Coordinates of N, CA and C in Angstrom, one line a residue:
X934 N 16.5 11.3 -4.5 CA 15.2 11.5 -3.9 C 15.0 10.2 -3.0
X935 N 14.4 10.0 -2.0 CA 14.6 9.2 -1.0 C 13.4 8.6 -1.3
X936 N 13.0 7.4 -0.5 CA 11.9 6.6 -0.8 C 10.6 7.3 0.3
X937 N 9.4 6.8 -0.5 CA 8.2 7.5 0.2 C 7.4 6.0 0.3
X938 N 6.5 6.0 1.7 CA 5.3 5.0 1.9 C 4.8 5.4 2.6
X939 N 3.8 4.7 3.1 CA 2.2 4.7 3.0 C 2.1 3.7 4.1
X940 N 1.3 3.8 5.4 CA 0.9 2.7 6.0 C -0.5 3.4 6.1
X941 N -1.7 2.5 5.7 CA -3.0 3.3 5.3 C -4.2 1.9 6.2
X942 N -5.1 2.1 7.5 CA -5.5 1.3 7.7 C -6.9 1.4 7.9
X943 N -7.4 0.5 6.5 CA -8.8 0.3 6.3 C -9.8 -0.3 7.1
X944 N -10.7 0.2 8.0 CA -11.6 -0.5 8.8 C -13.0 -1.1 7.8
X945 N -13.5 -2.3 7.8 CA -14.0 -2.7 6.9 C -15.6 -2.8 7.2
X946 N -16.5 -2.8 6.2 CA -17.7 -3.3 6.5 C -17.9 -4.4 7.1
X947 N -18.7 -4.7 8.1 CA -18.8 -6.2 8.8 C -19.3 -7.0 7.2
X948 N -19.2 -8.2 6.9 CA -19.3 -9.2 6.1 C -18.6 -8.8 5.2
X949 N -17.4 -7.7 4.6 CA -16.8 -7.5 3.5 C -15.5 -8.1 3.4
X950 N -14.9 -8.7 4.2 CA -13.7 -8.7 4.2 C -13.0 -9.8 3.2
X951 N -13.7 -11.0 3.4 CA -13.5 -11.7 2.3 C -13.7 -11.1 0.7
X952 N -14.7 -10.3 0.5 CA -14.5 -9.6 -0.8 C -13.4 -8.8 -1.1
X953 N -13.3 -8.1 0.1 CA -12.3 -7.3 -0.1 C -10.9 -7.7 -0.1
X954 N -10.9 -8.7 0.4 CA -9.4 -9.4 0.1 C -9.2 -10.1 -1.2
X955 N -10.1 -10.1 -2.2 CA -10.3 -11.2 -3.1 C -10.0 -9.6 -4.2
X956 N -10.6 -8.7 -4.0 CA -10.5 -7.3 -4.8 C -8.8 -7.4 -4.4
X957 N -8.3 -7.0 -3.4 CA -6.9 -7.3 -3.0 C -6.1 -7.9 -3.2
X958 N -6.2 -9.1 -3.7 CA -4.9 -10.1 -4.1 C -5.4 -9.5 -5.7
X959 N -6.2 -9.7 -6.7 CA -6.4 -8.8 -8.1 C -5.1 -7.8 -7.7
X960 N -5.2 -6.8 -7.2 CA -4.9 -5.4 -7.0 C -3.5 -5.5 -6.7
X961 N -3.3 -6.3 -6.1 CA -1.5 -6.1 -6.0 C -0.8 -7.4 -7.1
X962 N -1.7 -8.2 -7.7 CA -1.1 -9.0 -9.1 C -0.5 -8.0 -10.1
X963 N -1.4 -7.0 -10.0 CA -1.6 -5.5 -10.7 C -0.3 -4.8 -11.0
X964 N -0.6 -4.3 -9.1 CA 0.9 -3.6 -8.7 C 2.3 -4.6 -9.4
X965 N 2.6 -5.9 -9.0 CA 3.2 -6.6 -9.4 C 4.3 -6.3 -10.9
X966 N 2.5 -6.8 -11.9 CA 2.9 -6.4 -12.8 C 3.7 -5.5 -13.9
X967 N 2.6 -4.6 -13.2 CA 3.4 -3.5 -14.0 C 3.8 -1.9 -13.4
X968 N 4.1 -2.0 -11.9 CA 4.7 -1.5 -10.8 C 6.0 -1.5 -10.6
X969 N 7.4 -0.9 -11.6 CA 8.7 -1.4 -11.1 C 8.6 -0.7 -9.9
X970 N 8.7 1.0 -9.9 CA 9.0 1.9 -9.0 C 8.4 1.4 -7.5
X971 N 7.1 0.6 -7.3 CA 6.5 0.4 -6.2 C 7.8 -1.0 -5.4
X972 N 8.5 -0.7 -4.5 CA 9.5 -1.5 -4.0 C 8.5 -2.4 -3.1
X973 N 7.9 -2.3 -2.1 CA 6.5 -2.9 -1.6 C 5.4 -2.2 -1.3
X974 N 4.2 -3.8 -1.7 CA 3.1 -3.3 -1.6 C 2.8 -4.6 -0.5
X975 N 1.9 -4.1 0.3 CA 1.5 -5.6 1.6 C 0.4 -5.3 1.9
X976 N -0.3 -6.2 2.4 CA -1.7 -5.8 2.9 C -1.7 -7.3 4.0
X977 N -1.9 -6.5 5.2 CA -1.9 -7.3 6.4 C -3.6 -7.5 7.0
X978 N -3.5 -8.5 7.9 CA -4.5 -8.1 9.0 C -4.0 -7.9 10.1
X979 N -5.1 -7.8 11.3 CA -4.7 -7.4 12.6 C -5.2 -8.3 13.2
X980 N -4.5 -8.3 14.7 CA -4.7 -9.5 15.1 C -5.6 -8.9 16.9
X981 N -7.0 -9.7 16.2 CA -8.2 -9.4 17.3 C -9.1 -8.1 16.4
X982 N -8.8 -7.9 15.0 CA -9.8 -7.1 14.5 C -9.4 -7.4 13.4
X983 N -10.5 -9.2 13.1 CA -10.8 -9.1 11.6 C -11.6 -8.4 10.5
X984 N -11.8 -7.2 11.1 CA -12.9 -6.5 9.6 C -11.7 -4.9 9.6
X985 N -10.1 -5.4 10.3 CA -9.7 -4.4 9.6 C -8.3 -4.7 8.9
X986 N -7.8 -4.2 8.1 CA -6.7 -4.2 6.9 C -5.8 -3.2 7.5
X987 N -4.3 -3.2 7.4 CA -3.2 -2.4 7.4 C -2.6 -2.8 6.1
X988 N -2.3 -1.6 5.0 CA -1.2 -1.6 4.1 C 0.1 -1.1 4.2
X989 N 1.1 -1.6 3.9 CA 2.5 -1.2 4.2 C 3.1 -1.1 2.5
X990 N 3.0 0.2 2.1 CA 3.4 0.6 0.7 C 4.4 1.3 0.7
X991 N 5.6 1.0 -0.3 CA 7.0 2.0 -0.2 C 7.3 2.0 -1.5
X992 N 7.6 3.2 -2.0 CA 7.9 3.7 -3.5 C 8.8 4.1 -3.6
X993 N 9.6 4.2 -4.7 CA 10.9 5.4 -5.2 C 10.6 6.3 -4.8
X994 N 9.6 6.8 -4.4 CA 9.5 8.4 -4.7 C 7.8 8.7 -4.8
X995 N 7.6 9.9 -4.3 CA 6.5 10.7 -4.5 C 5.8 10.5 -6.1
X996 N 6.6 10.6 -6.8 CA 6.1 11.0 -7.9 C 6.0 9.0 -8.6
X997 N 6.8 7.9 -8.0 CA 6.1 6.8 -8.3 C 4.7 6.4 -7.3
X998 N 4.8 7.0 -6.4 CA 3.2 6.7 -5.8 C 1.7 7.4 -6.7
X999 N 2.1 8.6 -7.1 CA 1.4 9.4 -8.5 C 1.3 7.9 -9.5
X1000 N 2.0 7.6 -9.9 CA 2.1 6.3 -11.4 C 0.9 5.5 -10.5
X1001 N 1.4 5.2 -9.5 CA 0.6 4.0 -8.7 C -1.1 4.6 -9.2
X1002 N -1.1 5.6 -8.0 CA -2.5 5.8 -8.4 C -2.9 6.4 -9.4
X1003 N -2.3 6.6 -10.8 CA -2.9 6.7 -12.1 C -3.0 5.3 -12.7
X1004 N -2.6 3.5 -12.1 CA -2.8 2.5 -13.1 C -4.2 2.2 -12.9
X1005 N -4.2 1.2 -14.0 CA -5.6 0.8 -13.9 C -6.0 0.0 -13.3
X1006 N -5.5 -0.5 -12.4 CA -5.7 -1.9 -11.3 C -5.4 -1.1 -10.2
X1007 N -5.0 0.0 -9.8 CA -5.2 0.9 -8.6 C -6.6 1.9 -8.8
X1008 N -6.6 2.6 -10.2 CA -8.0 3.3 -10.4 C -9.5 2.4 -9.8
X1009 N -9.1 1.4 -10.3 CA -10.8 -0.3 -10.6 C -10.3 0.1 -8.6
X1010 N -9.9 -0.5 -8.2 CA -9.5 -0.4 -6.6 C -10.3 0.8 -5.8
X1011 N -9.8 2.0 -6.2 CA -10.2 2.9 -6.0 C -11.2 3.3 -6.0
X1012 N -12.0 3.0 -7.3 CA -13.5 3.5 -7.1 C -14.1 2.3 -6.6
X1013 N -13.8 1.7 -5.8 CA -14.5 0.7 -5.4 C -14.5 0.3 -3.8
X1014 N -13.7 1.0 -3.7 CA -13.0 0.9 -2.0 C -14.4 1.2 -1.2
X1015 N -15.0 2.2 -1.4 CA -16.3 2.8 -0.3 C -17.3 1.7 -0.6
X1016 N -17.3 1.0 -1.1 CA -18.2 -0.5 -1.2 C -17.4 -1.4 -0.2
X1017 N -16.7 -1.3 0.4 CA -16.0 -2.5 1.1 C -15.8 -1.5 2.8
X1018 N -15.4 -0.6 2.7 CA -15.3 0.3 4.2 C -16.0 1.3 5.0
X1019 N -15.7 1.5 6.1 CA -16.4 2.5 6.8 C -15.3 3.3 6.9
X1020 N -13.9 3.7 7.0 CA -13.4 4.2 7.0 C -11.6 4.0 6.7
X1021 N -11.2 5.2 6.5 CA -9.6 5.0 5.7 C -8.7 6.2 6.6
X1022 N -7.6 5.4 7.6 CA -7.0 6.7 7.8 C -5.2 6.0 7.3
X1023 N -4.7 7.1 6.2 CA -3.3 7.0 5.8 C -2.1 8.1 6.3
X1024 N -1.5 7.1 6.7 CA 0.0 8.0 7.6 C 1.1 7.6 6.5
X1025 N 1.7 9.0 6.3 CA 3.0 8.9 5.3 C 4.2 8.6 5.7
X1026 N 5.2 8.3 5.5 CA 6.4 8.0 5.9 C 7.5 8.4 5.1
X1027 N 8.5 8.8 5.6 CA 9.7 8.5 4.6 C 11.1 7.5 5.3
X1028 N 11.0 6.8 4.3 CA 12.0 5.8 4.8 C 13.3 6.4 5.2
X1029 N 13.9 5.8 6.6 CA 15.1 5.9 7.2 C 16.4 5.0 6.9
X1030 N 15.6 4.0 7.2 CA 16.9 2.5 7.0 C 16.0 1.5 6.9
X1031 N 16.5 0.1 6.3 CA 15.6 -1.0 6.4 C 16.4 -2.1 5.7
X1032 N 16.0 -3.3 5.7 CA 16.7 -4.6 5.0 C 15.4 -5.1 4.3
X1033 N 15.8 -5.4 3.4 CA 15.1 -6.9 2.7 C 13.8 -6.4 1.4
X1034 N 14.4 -4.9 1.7 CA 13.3 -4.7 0.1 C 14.4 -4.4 -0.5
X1035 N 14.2 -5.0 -2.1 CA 14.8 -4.8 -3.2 C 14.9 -3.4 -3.8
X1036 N 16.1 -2.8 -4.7 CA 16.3 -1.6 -5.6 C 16.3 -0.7 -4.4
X1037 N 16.6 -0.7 -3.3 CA 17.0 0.9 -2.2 C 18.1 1.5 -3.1
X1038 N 18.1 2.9 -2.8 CA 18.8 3.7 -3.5 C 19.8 3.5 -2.7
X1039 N 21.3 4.1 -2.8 CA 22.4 4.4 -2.0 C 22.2 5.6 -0.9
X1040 N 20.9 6.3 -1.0 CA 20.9 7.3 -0.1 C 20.5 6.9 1.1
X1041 N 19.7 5.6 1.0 CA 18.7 5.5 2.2 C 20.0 4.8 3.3
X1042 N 19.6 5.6 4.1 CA 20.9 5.6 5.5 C 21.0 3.7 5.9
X1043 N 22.2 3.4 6.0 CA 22.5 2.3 6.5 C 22.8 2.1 8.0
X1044 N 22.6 1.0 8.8 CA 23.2 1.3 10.3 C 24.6 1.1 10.1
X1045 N 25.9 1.5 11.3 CA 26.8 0.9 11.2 C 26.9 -0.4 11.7
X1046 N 28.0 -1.1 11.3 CA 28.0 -3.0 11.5 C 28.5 -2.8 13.3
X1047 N 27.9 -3.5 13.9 CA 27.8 -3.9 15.0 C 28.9 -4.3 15.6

C-alpha cells in the first residue's frame, strides 16, 4: 500500500496565531510520540500571510491517518481547531517519489541516477 498525505491550509483568526501555534507544537510532540506510522508531520507558515498555516502530513497509509485522527493529542486538536480559524481547505495526495523522510516502503517509485 503506498503512502498517503495531506497538505491542509488553515486560514487563521486575526490575533490567533500565536495560540494556535502554541496548541501546535503540543500536537505534533503528540504525533511524535506515539505516531510510528505518521512518516511526517510539519506545519509551516506562508510567507506575506501571517494568520495562515500550511500542513504537510504523510502516513503509511489511509488507514494510519484513521490512527492519527483517533489519538488523543489529534482528538484535544480537533475539537478545538474552530476556536483558532475561519477556514480549512485539505488536498490529498499520494506520494510518487521523494528523499529524506524515513521508513518509505520499497514501492514508492525511485528516480533513475542521473
Amino acid at each position: 500500500m503506498s503512502q498517503f498525505g495531506l497538505v491542509v491550509r488553515f486560514a487563521l483568526r486575526p490575533g490567533r496565531a500565536e495560540a494556535f501555534d502554541a496548541l501546535m507544537r503540543d500536537t505534533v510532540a503528540g504525533i511524535a510520540d506515539n505516531e510510528p506510522r505518521t512518516l511526517a508531520y510539519a506545519v509551516h507558515t506562508l510567507d506575506g500571510e501571517p494568520d495562515v498555516r500550511i500542513f504537510y502530513e504523510l502516513y503509511t497509509s489511509e488507514e494510519a491517518l484513521a490512527e492519527h485522527e483517533s489519538q488523543t493529542t489529534t482528538r484535544y486538536f480537533l475539537d478545538r481547531v474552530e476556536d483558532y480559524v475561519t477556514s480549512i481547505d485539505v488536498q490529498r495526495l499520494r506520494l510518487v517519489t521523494a528523499t529524506g523522510i524515513a521508513n518509505l516502503t520499497a514501492d514508492t517509485e525511485r528516480p533513475p541516477p542521473s
